[in-house]
Amino acid sequence: MNIAILTSGGDSQGMNSAIRAITRTAIVRGHKVFGVKKGYQGLMEGLFTPLDLRDVGDILHRGGTFLQSARSQEFREPSGQEKAIAKLKEANIEHLVVIGGDGSYHGALALFGRGVKTYCLPGTIDNDIAYTDYTIGFDTTVNLVVSLINNVRDTSTSHERTSIIEVMGRGSGNIALHAGVASGADVIIVPEVEWNLEDVCNEISEGFNRGKKHGIVVVAEGAASGEAVAEEIEKRTGLEARSTKLGYVQRGGSPSSFDRIFTSRMGDKVIECMENGISGVAIGIEGKEITYHPIHEVLSKKADFDFKLYEIAKNLSR
Ligand code: F6P
Protein backbone atom coordinates (compact mmCIF):
# COMPACT_ATOMS: atom_id res chain seq x y z
CA MET A 1 0.00 0.00 0.00
CA ASN A 2 1.05 3.61 -0.58
CA ILE A 3 0.37 5.82 2.42
CA ALA A 4 0.63 9.60 2.84
CA ILE A 5 0.78 11.43 6.18
CA LEU A 6 0.08 15.09 6.85
CA THR A 7 -0.18 17.31 9.92
CA SER A 8 -2.71 20.12 9.84
CA GLY A 9 -3.91 23.06 11.96
CA GLY A 10 -2.07 24.15 15.12
CA ASP A 11 0.90 21.88 15.81
CA SER A 12 1.18 19.88 19.04
CA GLN A 13 3.84 17.99 20.95
CA GLY A 14 3.76 14.33 19.96
CA MET A 15 2.91 14.85 16.29
CA ASN A 16 6.47 13.80 15.39
CA SER A 17 6.12 10.69 17.50
CA ALA A 18 2.93 9.81 15.61
CA ILE A 19 4.57 10.37 12.20
CA ARG A 20 7.49 8.17 13.24
CA ALA A 21 5.21 5.42 14.50
CA ILE A 22 3.03 5.36 11.37
CA THR A 23 6.06 5.46 9.05
CA ARG A 24 8.07 2.75 10.76
CA THR A 25 5.12 0.42 11.37
CA ALA A 26 4.07 0.75 7.72
CA ILE A 27 7.57 0.16 6.33
CA VAL A 28 8.20 -2.82 8.60
CA ARG A 29 4.97 -4.34 7.25
CA GLY A 30 6.01 -3.80 3.64
CA HIS A 31 4.19 -0.56 2.74
CA LYS A 32 5.47 2.71 1.20
CA VAL A 33 5.15 6.01 3.03
CA PHE A 34 5.14 9.63 1.84
CA GLY A 35 5.19 12.72 4.04
CA VAL A 36 3.10 15.67 2.85
CA LYS A 37 4.66 19.02 3.69
CA LYS A 38 2.51 21.89 5.07
CA GLY A 39 -0.81 20.17 5.62
CA TYR A 40 -3.72 20.35 3.18
CA GLN A 41 -2.07 23.30 1.41
CA GLY A 42 0.89 21.07 0.58
CA LEU A 43 -1.45 18.26 -0.44
CA MET A 44 -3.08 20.51 -3.06
CA GLU A 45 0.40 21.42 -4.31
CA GLY A 46 1.58 17.80 -4.35
CA LEU A 47 4.38 18.37 -1.82
CA PHE A 48 5.08 14.65 -1.29
CA THR A 49 8.37 13.37 0.02
CA PRO A 50 9.12 9.65 0.37
CA LEU A 51 9.91 8.66 3.96
CA ASP A 52 12.19 5.81 4.93
CA LEU A 53 13.10 4.44 8.36
CA ARG A 54 15.94 6.92 8.90
CA ASP A 55 13.96 9.97 7.77
CA VAL A 56 11.92 9.75 10.96
CA GLY A 57 14.97 9.24 13.20
CA ASP A 58 15.78 11.79 15.90
CA ILE A 59 12.31 13.35 15.92
CA LEU A 60 10.59 11.36 18.71
CA HIS A 61 11.64 13.82 21.41
CA ARG A 62 11.09 16.98 19.41
CA GLY A 63 8.07 19.28 19.65
CA GLY A 64 6.35 20.70 16.56
CA THR A 65 5.96 18.68 13.38
CA PHE A 66 8.83 18.09 10.99
CA LEU A 67 6.29 17.88 8.15
CA GLN A 68 5.16 21.41 9.11
CA SER A 69 1.55 22.47 9.34
CA ALA A 70 -0.81 25.01 7.85
CA ARG A 71 -4.42 26.17 7.90
CA SER A 72 -5.78 26.27 4.33
CA GLN A 73 -8.81 28.29 3.28
CA GLU A 74 -8.63 26.97 -0.31
CA PHE A 75 -8.92 23.35 0.80
CA ARG A 76 -12.31 24.05 2.43
CA GLU A 77 -13.77 24.51 -1.09
CA PRO A 78 -14.70 21.47 -3.20
CA SER A 79 -12.34 22.75 -5.93
CA GLY A 80 -9.43 22.60 -3.45
CA GLN A 81 -10.38 19.07 -2.42
CA GLU A 82 -10.48 18.00 -6.10
CA LYS A 83 -6.98 19.45 -6.57
CA ALA A 84 -5.73 17.38 -3.63
CA ILE A 85 -7.36 14.20 -4.94
CA ALA A 86 -5.76 14.73 -8.36
CA LYS A 87 -2.31 14.99 -6.70
CA LEU A 88 -2.88 11.82 -4.67
CA LYS A 89 -3.92 9.95 -7.84
CA GLU A 90 -0.90 11.25 -9.76
CA ALA A 91 1.39 9.91 -6.99
CA ASN A 92 -0.57 6.65 -6.83
CA ILE A 93 -1.35 7.12 -3.13
CA GLU A 94 -4.59 5.57 -1.91
CA HIS A 95 -4.35 6.08 1.89
CA LEU A 96 -4.08 9.41 3.70
CA VAL A 97 -3.44 9.82 7.42
CA VAL A 98 -4.35 13.25 8.84
CA ILE A 99 -3.00 14.35 12.21
CA GLY A 100 -4.83 17.42 13.49
CA GLY A 101 -7.80 18.91 15.30
CA ASP A 102 -11.48 18.91 14.44
CA GLY A 103 -11.06 21.30 11.48
CA SER A 104 -8.59 18.83 9.98
CA TYR A 105 -11.07 16.01 10.64
CA HIS A 106 -13.68 17.86 8.53
CA GLY A 107 -11.15 17.97 5.68
CA ALA A 108 -10.47 14.23 6.00
CA LEU A 109 -14.20 13.53 6.02
CA ALA A 110 -14.68 15.57 2.85
CA LEU A 111 -11.93 13.60 1.10
CA PHE A 112 -13.39 10.32 2.35
CA GLY A 113 -16.74 11.35 0.85
CA ARG A 114 -14.92 11.76 -2.47
CA GLY A 115 -13.38 8.30 -2.35
CA VAL A 116 -10.00 8.78 -0.59
CA LYS A 117 -9.28 6.31 2.21
CA THR A 118 -8.63 8.62 5.14
CA TYR A 119 -7.65 8.12 8.80
CA CYS A 120 -7.47 10.76 11.55
CA LEU A 121 -5.29 11.08 14.64
CA PRO A 122 -6.27 13.74 17.23
CA GLY A 123 -3.40 16.25 17.08
CA THR A 124 -4.22 19.29 19.20
CA ILE A 125 -3.21 20.54 22.63
CA ASP A 126 -6.83 21.53 23.34
CA ASN A 127 -8.25 18.08 24.21
CA ASP A 128 -11.50 19.13 22.57
CA ILE A 129 -12.33 16.13 20.40
CA ALA A 130 -15.28 14.14 21.68
CA TYR A 131 -14.45 10.43 21.47
CA THR A 132 -10.87 10.32 22.73
CA ASP A 133 -9.80 10.72 26.36
CA TYR A 134 -6.64 12.50 25.26
CA THR A 135 -5.52 14.43 22.23
CA ILE A 136 -1.89 14.48 21.14
CA GLY A 137 0.04 17.18 23.05
CA PHE A 138 -2.53 17.80 25.79
CA ASP A 139 -0.56 15.97 28.48
CA THR A 140 2.67 17.77 27.57
CA THR A 141 0.95 21.14 27.54
CA VAL A 142 -0.72 20.60 30.92
CA ASN A 143 2.64 19.62 32.44
CA LEU A 144 4.31 22.67 30.93
CA VAL A 145 1.58 25.00 32.15
CA VAL A 146 1.79 23.52 35.67
CA SER A 147 5.53 24.07 35.76
CA LEU A 148 5.11 27.69 34.60
CA ILE A 149 2.40 28.31 37.19
CA ASN A 150 4.79 26.99 39.87
CA ASN A 151 7.20 29.74 38.86
CA VAL A 152 4.51 32.40 38.90
CA ARG A 153 3.37 31.19 42.33
CA ASP A 154 6.87 31.75 43.80
CA THR A 155 6.97 35.39 42.84
CA SER A 156 3.28 35.92 43.70
CA THR A 157 3.96 34.74 47.24
CA SER A 158 6.96 37.04 47.66
CA HIS A 159 4.82 40.03 46.71
CA GLU A 160 1.49 38.84 48.12
CA ARG A 161 -0.12 39.26 44.72
CA THR A 162 -2.83 37.54 42.77
CA SER A 163 -1.66 36.09 39.47
CA ILE A 164 -4.02 35.47 36.60
CA ILE A 165 -2.65 32.97 34.11
CA GLU A 166 -4.31 32.83 30.71
CA VAL A 167 -3.95 29.51 28.89
CA MET A 168 -4.84 28.28 25.40
CA GLY A 169 -7.63 25.88 24.52
CA ARG A 170 -9.73 27.78 21.98
CA GLY A 171 -13.37 27.10 23.02
CA SER A 172 -12.38 24.43 25.53
CA GLY A 173 -11.51 24.78 29.21
CA ASN A 174 -9.72 21.45 29.46
CA ILE A 175 -6.17 22.82 29.64
CA ALA A 176 -7.27 25.38 32.27
CA LEU A 177 -9.12 22.77 34.32
CA HIS A 178 -6.36 20.16 34.39
CA ALA A 179 -3.51 22.64 34.86
CA GLY A 180 -5.58 24.49 37.46
CA VAL A 181 -6.20 21.37 39.52
CA ALA A 182 -2.59 20.24 39.26
CA SER A 183 -1.24 23.62 40.31
CA GLY A 184 -3.70 24.22 43.15
CA ALA A 185 -5.38 27.27 41.60
CA ASP A 186 -7.80 29.25 43.77
CA VAL A 187 -10.11 29.91 40.83
CA ILE A 188 -10.44 28.26 37.42
CA ILE A 189 -12.39 30.15 34.76
CA VAL A 190 -13.59 28.09 31.78
CA PRO A 191 -16.15 28.58 29.01
CA GLU A 192 -18.09 25.47 30.05
CA VAL A 193 -19.08 26.86 33.47
CA GLU A 194 -20.90 30.13 34.20
CA TRP A 195 -18.86 32.52 36.33
CA ASN A 196 -18.90 36.14 37.46
CA LEU A 197 -16.28 38.58 38.69
CA GLU A 198 -17.94 39.11 42.05
CA ASP A 199 -17.51 35.43 42.97
CA VAL A 200 -13.92 35.44 41.68
CA CYS A 201 -13.07 38.52 43.80
CA ASN A 202 -14.74 37.06 46.90
CA GLU A 203 -12.80 33.84 46.50
CA ILE A 204 -9.50 35.72 46.25
CA SER A 205 -10.21 38.13 49.14
CA GLU A 206 -11.36 35.29 51.41
CA GLY A 207 -8.19 33.37 50.57
CA PHE A 208 -6.04 36.27 51.74
CA ASN A 209 -8.25 36.67 54.84
CA ARG A 210 -7.66 33.00 55.69
CA GLY A 211 -3.91 33.63 55.56
CA LYS A 212 -2.97 32.82 51.97
CA LYS A 213 0.06 34.66 50.67
CA HIS A 214 -0.99 34.64 47.01
CA GLY A 215 -3.93 34.10 44.71
CA ILE A 216 -3.79 31.96 41.58
CA VAL A 217 -6.48 32.28 38.90
CA VAL A 218 -6.25 30.14 35.75
CA VAL A 219 -8.30 31.48 32.85
CA ALA A 220 -9.06 29.63 29.63
CA GLU A 221 -8.66 31.94 26.62
CA GLY A 222 -12.16 30.94 25.48
CA ALA A 223 -13.70 32.32 28.70
CA ALA A 224 -12.00 35.70 29.27
CA SER A 225 -8.83 37.69 28.82
CA GLY A 226 -6.42 37.38 31.76
CA GLU A 227 -5.60 41.07 31.47
CA ALA A 228 -9.24 42.11 31.89
CA VAL A 229 -9.73 39.77 34.86
CA ALA A 230 -6.60 41.18 36.57
CA GLU A 231 -7.77 44.77 36.09
CA GLU A 232 -11.17 44.00 37.59
CA ILE A 233 -9.71 42.14 40.58
CA GLU A 234 -7.47 45.12 41.42
CA LYS A 235 -10.32 47.57 40.98
CA ARG A 236 -12.84 45.62 43.03
CA THR A 237 -10.64 44.25 45.85
CA GLY A 238 -7.81 46.73 46.10
CA LEU A 239 -5.41 43.77 46.02
CA GLU A 240 -2.49 43.73 43.61
CA ALA A 241 -3.11 41.52 40.57
CA ARG A 242 -0.91 40.67 37.58
CA SER A 243 -1.76 38.80 34.42
CA THR A 244 0.48 36.38 32.49
CA LYS A 245 -0.59 35.14 29.06
CA LEU A 246 1.37 31.96 28.41
CA GLY A 247 0.81 31.91 24.63
CA TYR A 248 2.86 29.67 22.35
CA VAL A 249 5.39 28.52 24.98
CA GLN A 250 2.72 26.03 26.02
CA ARG A 251 2.48 24.51 22.50
CA GLY A 252 6.16 23.66 22.00
CA GLY A 253 8.86 21.59 23.67
CA SER A 254 9.64 17.95 24.04
CA PRO A 255 6.57 15.67 24.32
CA SER A 256 5.86 13.82 27.57
CA SER A 257 6.33 10.03 27.76
CA PHE A 258 2.56 9.70 27.83
CA ASP A 259 2.20 11.58 24.52
CA ARG A 260 5.05 9.55 22.99
CA ILE A 261 3.65 6.20 24.09
CA PHE A 262 0.04 6.53 23.04
CA THR A 263 0.99 8.01 19.67
CA SER A 264 3.32 5.03 19.14
CA ARG A 265 0.34 2.76 19.78
CA MET A 266 -1.86 4.80 17.46
CA GLY A 267 0.65 4.30 14.64
CA ASP A 268 0.19 0.55 14.99
CA LYS A 269 -3.63 0.86 15.09
CA VAL A 270 -3.89 2.98 11.96
CA ILE A 271 -1.89 0.50 9.89
CA GLU A 272 -3.97 -2.36 11.32
CA CYS A 273 -7.14 -0.54 10.17
CA MET A 274 -5.71 -0.10 6.65
CA GLU A 275 -4.71 -3.74 6.40
CA ASN A 276 -8.21 -4.78 7.52
CA GLY A 277 -9.89 -2.58 4.91
CA ILE A 278 -11.27 -0.14 7.49
CA SER A 279 -11.10 3.55 6.49
CA GLY A 280 -12.87 6.85 7.17
CA VAL A 281 -11.99 6.41 10.83
CA ALA A 282 -10.62 8.45 13.71
CA ILE A 283 -8.17 6.76 16.06
CA GLY A 284 -8.44 7.52 19.80
CA ILE A 285 -7.49 6.40 23.26
CA GLU A 286 -10.34 5.38 25.57
CA GLY A 287 -9.28 4.05 28.95
CA LYS A 288 -6.38 1.73 28.20
CA GLU A 289 -7.55 0.89 24.68
CA ILE A 290 -6.55 2.40 21.35
CA THR A 291 -9.86 2.60 19.49
CA TYR A 292 -11.34 3.81 16.20
CA HIS A 293 -14.71 5.26 15.17
CA PRO A 294 -16.18 6.61 11.90
CA ILE A 295 -15.03 10.22 11.44
CA HIS A 296 -18.58 11.51 10.87
CA GLU A 297 -19.66 9.98 14.18
CA VAL A 298 -16.96 11.62 16.27
CA LEU A 299 -17.60 15.00 14.66
CA SER A 300 -21.26 14.87 15.63
CA LYS A 301 -20.46 14.70 19.35
CA LYS A 302 -19.60 17.47 21.80
CA ALA A 303 -16.20 17.27 23.51
CA ASP A 304 -16.19 16.16 27.16
CA PHE A 305 -15.63 18.47 30.09
CA ASP A 306 -15.11 16.91 33.51
CA PHE A 307 -17.61 18.82 35.69
CA LYS A 308 -16.89 16.53 38.62
CA LEU A 309 -13.20 17.49 38.51
CA TYR A 310 -14.25 21.13 38.38
CA GLU A 311 -16.26 20.67 41.60
CA ILE A 312 -13.34 18.86 43.24
CA ALA A 313 -11.06 21.78 42.34
CA LYS A 314 -13.43 24.20 44.07
CA ASN A 315 -13.35 22.16 47.31
CA LEU A 316 -9.57 21.86 47.24
CA SER A 317 -8.86 25.55 46.74
CA ARG A 318 -9.96 26.34 50.32
O1 F6P B 1 -5.94 24.64 18.56
C1 F6P B 1 -4.69 24.78 19.15
C2 F6P B 1 -4.44 26.22 19.50
O2 F6P B 1 -3.15 26.33 20.08
C3 F6P B 1 -5.49 26.87 20.40
O3 F6P B 1 -5.34 26.53 21.74
C4 F6P B 1 -5.27 28.33 20.09
O4 F6P B 1 -6.42 29.09 20.35
C5 F6P B 1 -4.95 28.30 18.63
O5 F6P B 1 -4.45 27.01 18.33
C6 F6P B 1 -3.96 29.32 18.16
O6 F6P B 1 -3.91 29.25 16.78
P1 F6P B 1 -2.78 29.87 15.86
O7 F6P B 1 -1.62 28.94 15.88
O8 F6P B 1 -3.41 29.94 14.51
O9 F6P B 1 -2.45 31.20 16.45
Coordinates of C-alpha atoms and ligand atoms in Angstrom, one line a residue:
M1 CA 0.0 0.0 0.0
N2 CA 1.1 3.6 -0.6
I3 CA 0.4 5.8 2.4
A4 CA 0.6 9.6 2.8
I5 CA 0.8 11.4 6.2
L6 CA 0.1 15.1 6.9
T7 CA -0.2 17.3 9.9
S8 CA -2.7 20.1 9.8
G9 CA -3.9 23.1 12.0
G10 CA -2.1 24.2 15.1
D11 CA 0.9 21.9 15.8
S12 CA 1.2 19.9 19.0
Q13 CA 3.8 18.0 21.0
G14 CA 3.8 14.3 20.0
M15 CA 2.9 14.8 16.3
N16 CA 6.5 13.8 15.4
S17 CA 6.1 10.7 17.5
A18 CA 2.9 9.8 15.6
I19 CA 4.6 10.4 12.2
R20 CA 7.5 8.2 13.2
A21 CA 5.2 5.4 14.5
I22 CA 3.0 5.4 11.4
T23 CA 6.1 5.5 9.1
R24 CA 8.1 2.8 10.8
T25 CA 5.1 0.4 11.4
A26 CA 4.1 0.7 7.7
I27 CA 7.6 0.2 6.3
V28 CA 8.2 -2.8 8.6
R29 CA 5.0 -4.3 7.3
G30 CA 6.0 -3.8 3.6
H31 CA 4.2 -0.6 2.7
K32 CA 5.5 2.7 1.2
V33 CA 5.2 6.0 3.0
F34 CA 5.1 9.6 1.8
G35 CA 5.2 12.7 4.0
V36 CA 3.1 15.7 2.8
K37 CA 4.7 19.0 3.7
K38 CA 2.5 21.9 5.1
G39 CA -0.8 20.2 5.6
Y40 CA -3.7 20.3 3.2
Q41 CA -2.1 23.3 1.4
G42 CA 0.9 21.1 0.6
L43 CA -1.4 18.3 -0.4
M44 CA -3.1 20.5 -3.1
E45 CA 0.4 21.4 -4.3
G46 CA 1.6 17.8 -4.3
L47 CA 4.4 18.4 -1.8
F48 CA 5.1 14.7 -1.3
T49 CA 8.4 13.4 0.0
P50 CA 9.1 9.7 0.4
L51 CA 9.9 8.7 4.0
D52 CA 12.2 5.8 4.9
L53 CA 13.1 4.4 8.4
R54 CA 15.9 6.9 8.9
D55 CA 14.0 10.0 7.8
V56 CA 11.9 9.7 11.0
G57 CA 15.0 9.2 13.2
D58 CA 15.8 11.8 15.9
I59 CA 12.3 13.4 15.9
L60 CA 10.6 11.4 18.7
H61 CA 11.6 13.8 21.4
R62 CA 11.1 17.0 19.4
G63 CA 8.1 19.3 19.6
G64 CA 6.3 20.7 16.6
T65 CA 6.0 18.7 13.4
F66 CA 8.8 18.1 11.0
L67 CA 6.3 17.9 8.1
Q68 CA 5.2 21.4 9.1
S69 CA 1.6 22.5 9.3
A70 CA -0.8 25.0 7.8
R71 CA -4.4 26.2 7.9
S72 CA -5.8 26.3 4.3
Q73 CA -8.8 28.3 3.3
E74 CA -8.6 27.0 -0.3
F75 CA -8.9 23.3 0.8
R76 CA -12.3 24.0 2.4
E77 CA -13.8 24.5 -1.1
P78 CA -14.7 21.5 -3.2
S79 CA -12.3 22.7 -5.9
G80 CA -9.4 22.6 -3.5
Q81 CA -10.4 19.1 -2.4
E82 CA -10.5 18.0 -6.1
K83 CA -7.0 19.4 -6.6
A84 CA -5.7 17.4 -3.6
I85 CA -7.4 14.2 -4.9
A86 CA -5.8 14.7 -8.4
K87 CA -2.3 15.0 -6.7
L88 CA -2.9 11.8 -4.7
K89 CA -3.9 10.0 -7.8
E90 CA -0.9 11.3 -9.8
A91 CA 1.4 9.9 -7.0
N92 CA -0.6 6.6 -6.8
I93 CA -1.4 7.1 -3.1
E94 CA -4.6 5.6 -1.9
H95 CA -4.4 6.1 1.9
L96 CA -4.1 9.4 3.7
V97 CA -3.4 9.8 7.4
V98 CA -4.4 13.3 8.8
I99 CA -3.0 14.3 12.2
G100 CA -4.8 17.4 13.5
G101 CA -7.8 18.9 15.3
D102 CA -11.5 18.9 14.4
G103 CA -11.1 21.3 11.5
S104 CA -8.6 18.8 10.0
Y105 CA -11.1 16.0 10.6
H106 CA -13.7 17.9 8.5
G107 CA -11.1 18.0 5.7
A108 CA -10.5 14.2 6.0
L109 CA -14.2 13.5 6.0
A110 CA -14.7 15.6 2.9
L111 CA -11.9 13.6 1.1
F112 CA -13.4 10.3 2.4
G113 CA -16.7 11.3 0.9
R114 CA -14.9 11.8 -2.5
G115 CA -13.4 8.3 -2.3
V116 CA -10.0 8.8 -0.6
K117 CA -9.3 6.3 2.2
T118 CA -8.6 8.6 5.1
Y119 CA -7.7 8.1 8.8
C120 CA -7.5 10.8 11.5
L121 CA -5.3 11.1 14.6
P122 CA -6.3 13.7 17.2
G123 CA -3.4 16.2 17.1
T124 CA -4.2 19.3 19.2
I125 CA -3.2 20.5 22.6
D126 CA -6.8 21.5 23.3
N127 CA -8.2 18.1 24.2
D128 CA -11.5 19.1 22.6
I129 CA -12.3 16.1 20.4
A130 CA -15.3 14.1 21.7
Y131 CA -14.5 10.4 21.5
T132 CA -10.9 10.3 22.7
D133 CA -9.8 10.7 26.4
Y134 CA -6.6 12.5 25.3
T135 CA -5.5 14.4 22.2
I136 CA -1.9 14.5 21.1
G137 CA 0.0 17.2 23.0
F138 CA -2.5 17.8 25.8
D139 CA -0.6 16.0 28.5
T140 CA 2.7 17.8 27.6
T141 CA 0.9 21.1 27.5
V142 CA -0.7 20.6 30.9
N143 CA 2.6 19.6 32.4
L144 CA 4.3 22.7 30.9
V145 CA 1.6 25.0 32.2
V146 CA 1.8 23.5 35.7
S147 CA 5.5 24.1 35.8
L148 CA 5.1 27.7 34.6
I149 CA 2.4 28.3 37.2
N150 CA 4.8 27.0 39.9
N151 CA 7.2 29.7 38.9
V152 CA 4.5 32.4 38.9
R153 CA 3.4 31.2 42.3
D154 CA 6.9 31.7 43.8
T155 CA 7.0 35.4 42.8
S156 CA 3.3 35.9 43.7
T157 CA 4.0 34.7 47.2
S158 CA 7.0 37.0 47.7
H159 CA 4.8 40.0 46.7
E160 CA 1.5 38.8 48.1
R161 CA -0.1 39.3 44.7
T162 CA -2.8 37.5 42.8
S163 CA -1.7 36.1 39.5
I164 CA -4.0 35.5 36.6
I165 CA -2.7 33.0 34.1
E166 CA -4.3 32.8 30.7
V167 CA -3.9 29.5 28.9
M168 CA -4.8 28.3 25.4
G169 CA -7.6 25.9 24.5
R170 CA -9.7 27.8 22.0
G171 CA -13.4 27.1 23.0
S172 CA -12.4 24.4 25.5
G173 CA -11.5 24.8 29.2
N174 CA -9.7 21.5 29.5
I175 CA -6.2 22.8 29.6
A176 CA -7.3 25.4 32.3
L177 CA -9.1 22.8 34.3
H178 CA -6.4 20.2 34.4
A179 CA -3.5 22.6 34.9
G180 CA -5.6 24.5 37.5
V181 CA -6.2 21.4 39.5
A182 CA -2.6 20.2 39.3
S183 CA -1.2 23.6 40.3
G184 CA -3.7 24.2 43.1
A185 CA -5.4 27.3 41.6
D186 CA -7.8 29.3 43.8
V187 CA -10.1 29.9 40.8
I188 CA -10.4 28.3 37.4
I189 CA -12.4 30.2 34.8
V190 CA -13.6 28.1 31.8
P191 CA -16.2 28.6 29.0
E192 CA -18.1 25.5 30.1
V193 CA -19.1 26.9 33.5
E194 CA -20.9 30.1 34.2
W195 CA -18.9 32.5 36.3
N196 CA -18.9 36.1 37.5
L197 CA -16.3 38.6 38.7
E198 CA -17.9 39.1 42.0
D199 CA -17.5 35.4 43.0
V200 CA -13.9 35.4 41.7
C201 CA -13.1 38.5 43.8
N202 CA -14.7 37.1 46.9
E203 CA -12.8 33.8 46.5
I204 CA -9.5 35.7 46.3
S205 CA -10.2 38.1 49.1
E206 CA -11.4 35.3 51.4
G207 CA -8.2 33.4 50.6
F208 CA -6.0 36.3 51.7
N209 CA -8.3 36.7 54.8
R210 CA -7.7 33.0 55.7
G211 CA -3.9 33.6 55.6
K212 CA -3.0 32.8 52.0
K213 CA 0.1 34.7 50.7
H214 CA -1.0 34.6 47.0
G215 CA -3.9 34.1 44.7
I216 CA -3.8 32.0 41.6
V217 CA -6.5 32.3 38.9
V218 CA -6.2 30.1 35.8
V219 CA -8.3 31.5 32.8
A220 CA -9.1 29.6 29.6
E221 CA -8.7 31.9 26.6
G222 CA -12.2 30.9 25.5
A223 CA -13.7 32.3 28.7
A224 CA -12.0 35.7 29.3
S225 CA -8.8 37.7 28.8
G226 CA -6.4 37.4 31.8
E227 CA -5.6 41.1 31.5
A228 CA -9.2 42.1 31.9
V229 CA -9.7 39.8 34.9
A230 CA -6.6 41.2 36.6
E231 CA -7.8 44.8 36.1
E232 CA -11.2 44.0 37.6
I233 CA -9.7 42.1 40.6
E234 CA -7.5 45.1 41.4
K235 CA -10.3 47.6 41.0
R236 CA -12.8 45.6 43.0
T237 CA -10.6 44.2 45.8
G238 CA -7.8 46.7 46.1
L239 CA -5.4 43.8 46.0
E240 CA -2.5 43.7 43.6
A241 CA -3.1 41.5 40.6
R242 CA -0.9 40.7 37.6
S243 CA -1.8 38.8 34.4
T244 CA 0.5 36.4 32.5
K245 CA -0.6 35.1 29.1
L246 CA 1.4 32.0 28.4
G247 CA 0.8 31.9 24.6
Y248 CA 2.9 29.7 22.4
V249 CA 5.4 28.5 25.0
Q250 CA 2.7 26.0 26.0
R251 CA 2.5 24.5 22.5
G252 CA 6.2 23.7 22.0
G253 CA 8.9 21.6 23.7
S254 CA 9.6 18.0 24.0
P255 CA 6.6 15.7 24.3
S256 CA 5.9 13.8 27.6
S257 CA 6.3 10.0 27.8
F258 CA 2.6 9.7 27.8
D259 CA 2.2 11.6 24.5
R260 CA 5.0 9.5 23.0
I261 CA 3.7 6.2 24.1
F262 CA 0.0 6.5 23.0
T263 CA 1.0 8.0 19.7
S264 CA 3.3 5.0 19.1
R265 CA 0.3 2.8 19.8
M266 CA -1.9 4.8 17.5
G267 CA 0.6 4.3 14.6
D268 CA 0.2 0.6 15.0
K269 CA -3.6 0.9 15.1
V270 CA -3.9 3.0 12.0
I271 CA -1.9 0.5 9.9
E272 CA -4.0 -2.4 11.3
C273 CA -7.1 -0.5 10.2
M274 CA -5.7 -0.1 6.6
E275 CA -4.7 -3.7 6.4
N276 CA -8.2 -4.8 7.5
G277 CA -9.9 -2.6 4.9
I278 CA -11.3 -0.1 7.5
S279 CA -11.1 3.5 6.5
G280 CA -12.9 6.8 7.2
V281 CA -12.0 6.4 10.8
A282 CA -10.6 8.4 13.7
I283 CA -8.2 6.8 16.1
G284 CA -8.4 7.5 19.8
I285 CA -7.5 6.4 23.3
E286 CA -10.3 5.4 25.6
G287 CA -9.3 4.1 28.9
K288 CA -6.4 1.7 28.2
E289 CA -7.5 0.9 24.7
I290 CA -6.6 2.4 21.4
T291 CA -9.9 2.6 19.5
Y292 CA -11.3 3.8 16.2
H293 CA -14.7 5.3 15.2
P294 CA -16.2 6.6 11.9
I295 CA -15.0 10.2 11.4
H296 CA -18.6 11.5 10.9
E297 CA -19.7 10.0 14.2
V298 CA -17.0 11.6 16.3
L299 CA -17.6 15.0 14.7
S300 CA -21.3 14.9 15.6
K301 CA -20.5 14.7 19.3
K302 CA -19.6 17.5 21.8
A303 CA -16.2 17.3 23.5
D304 CA -16.2 16.2 27.2
F305 CA -15.6 18.5 30.1
D306 CA -15.1 16.9 33.5
F307 CA -17.6 18.8 35.7
K308 CA -16.9 16.5 38.6
L309 CA -13.2 17.5 38.5
Y310 CA -14.3 21.1 38.4
E311 CA -16.3 20.7 41.6
I312 CA -13.3 18.9 43.2
A313 CA -11.1 21.8 42.3
K314 CA -13.4 24.2 44.1
N315 CA -13.3 22.2 47.3
L316 CA -9.6 21.9 47.2
S317 CA -8.9 25.6 46.7
R318 CA -10.0 26.3 50.3
Ligands
F6P1 O1 -5.9 24.6 18.6 C1 -4.7 24.8 19.1 C2 -4.4 26.2 19.5 O2 -3.2 26.3 20.1 C3 -5.5 26.9 20.4 O3 -5.3 26.5 21.7 C4 -5.3 28.3 20.1 O4 -6.4 29.1 20.3 C5 -5.0 28.3 18.6 O5 -4.4 27.0 18.3 C6 -4.0 29.3 18.2 O6 -3.9 29.2 16.8 P1 -2.8 29.9 15.9 O7 -1.6 28.9 15.9 O8 -3.4 29.9 14.5 O9 -2.5 31.2 16.5

